[in-house]
């Protein structure tokens, strides 16, 4: 802070103690400090006040402090001397953009059931904000009911009753709501094996032969748009005939998906939307289409072509999750009107689909009207709050004033005219751009649009042009300087001159890192370091050093046994260690002749081993192997080998002695003559140093016996030749014996004929000369 007008009366004697006091401000001065001087020899108490003229509070930061210290809790800022009026702390708030009053229980043409209808929230990140949302069911709210019926052969009796329920159902609904519309659609299953018989005749008439009125097999067909004309409903439904398929489950989910996604084709309006599914069988779901070779998943879009589902045999069945998501998106509430044999199946399905109901049909669907009315009353009296997919980093929570709901976002038993209030809490976790999402009761078309903004920018409007706080080279904005062109610095004290701003700032970056390591301000290319948390200064050319962040031991900096210098402990004379935690000693490291067997360093009276040595004194290496190499052993023991000329120099790491006998033969290697050398090695202190005991006698192999080799070779050749002859002779004998036996068998089977063979012809041919007369 700038001290502009203050008055100090300094006593002639030395002050020995100080304390604070508080006085009421007088004539523009605020008494801040009382100096209490206690004079022991005079026992006199002199009290003086230092007063501050409160004209300027721009210099809130102390020399070396970051401007970031301006951002803190209210308590800390007040404690540092910031006036309450100078603290900027925006709070979360809201504005109601659309706030039409509720219609109440009265009948209106365009009833309003939620309040407000649009709201804008300005949120502080991390601070939840709660506002009220009111809901009140209005009388006469219109209802759209689409009746989706299973027309497989087993539903023949039910179809007869449904043809006559249009007028009765509309009248019943209108008595409750005043406005109602009804539509109709039907389904069976995919027309592929194994779901439907694909024989051409069976596709045309899938019903049993006795059934005269039977329509061709189909997946889903939309029959009648939503209408208030009960007579038209009766007429169109009366034209429908039963159909059939092979397996028991039906294509119910296929039909529901088309009824939900084909909003324009079916004519869904701004009303309470009900979808009644009437069936006596279970349903196929995603994955079942693979049985018919269908691999393409359901794409959740309307595919009606001439009121028929065109992708029935191309797309797989939808999943239950897809159905639940689409029903919620379109605010359609399903009512499963099913026979008793499948009621349990659809009860489990209803648990997965919010705002759905299950009713049990009689054998011929005669109770369907009462079933639908009861389900509608149950669904409409339950209010479940929901929302769209939320923007990232936005969370929403609900709390209601009703006691009937088992969840905070649910209220049950809400009758017409009853008002319910929900407390909706919205929280933004971080700064975001303006985002919007919708909130509302499930099953109702009305939605509250919520626009969310975050208050992340400085909202201070305190601006002073060319202020002396900035050396008359910049403006004061929210307490900080914004310099004119050509000037830099916390107080605009730096003139760029011939250098540009980038060049000056580059001088404050170490190795192209952060400017002044994030610990100071770059002023004219020189780092002005900030204060540390302990009140000292960072130091170094780039503020890279401080004396408060060294390693601690027993919660003391450098263990209390050294000084912290630029993040490294400088230990006192008798201490060592990264945190000066140890007294200098090597008692536990000493071995015969050296510390740690010469294989490590003694740190804090403990051996820190090198390489792969282990143990308290680095005495063992479990993974090391003895270097059983021949060169040094051969030259030391026998004066031969590759190292014979410089043996003492090349093999100085070995100390050897010759022995007549060895207890342990650790190594066995061959010399250059092929003789075996035997020796044992004992490791000495240090690395790669050994004591070697070598056996005097070598084992040399004897020369080859030429006569034995030649004689053995000839004998072997003769033996092999004799064996080959025996094998050949044996093979010929076996073959001749086989032929002789075959001849004997043929001889025994032959039978010689006693008469002449008619096929036999004599070997001689007689030729008569026709010109010969016999005369000689």
mmCIF file of C-alpha atoms in Angstrom, residues 11 13 34-39 44-48:
data_model
loop_
_atom_site.group_PDB
_atom_site.id
_atom_site.type_symbol
_atom_site.label_atom_id
_atom_site.label_comp_id
_atom_site.label_asym_id
_atom_site.label_seq_id
_atom_site.Cartn_x
_atom_site.Cartn_y
_atom_site.Cartn_z
ATOM 1 C CA UNK A 11 10.792 8.769 21.161
ATOM 2 C CA UNK A 13 14.757 5.956 23.656
ATOM 3 C CA UNK A 34 0.311 1.541 18.054
ATOM 4 C CA UNK A 35 3.911 1.448 19.100
ATOM 5 C CA UNK A 36 4.272 0.701 22.740
ATOM 6 C CA UNK A 37 7.568 1.650 24.261
ATOM 7 C CA UNK A 38 8.218 0.362 27.723
ATOM 8 C CA UNK A 39 10.987 2.168 29.518
ATOM 9 C CA UNK A 44 6.817 5.341 31.233
ATOM 10 C CA UNK A 45 4.371 4.213 28.475
ATOM 11 C CA UNK A 46 4.453 6.340 25.339
ATOM 12 C CA UNK A 47 1.705 5.591 22.707
ATOM 13 C CA UNK A 48 1.897 6.856 19.162
#
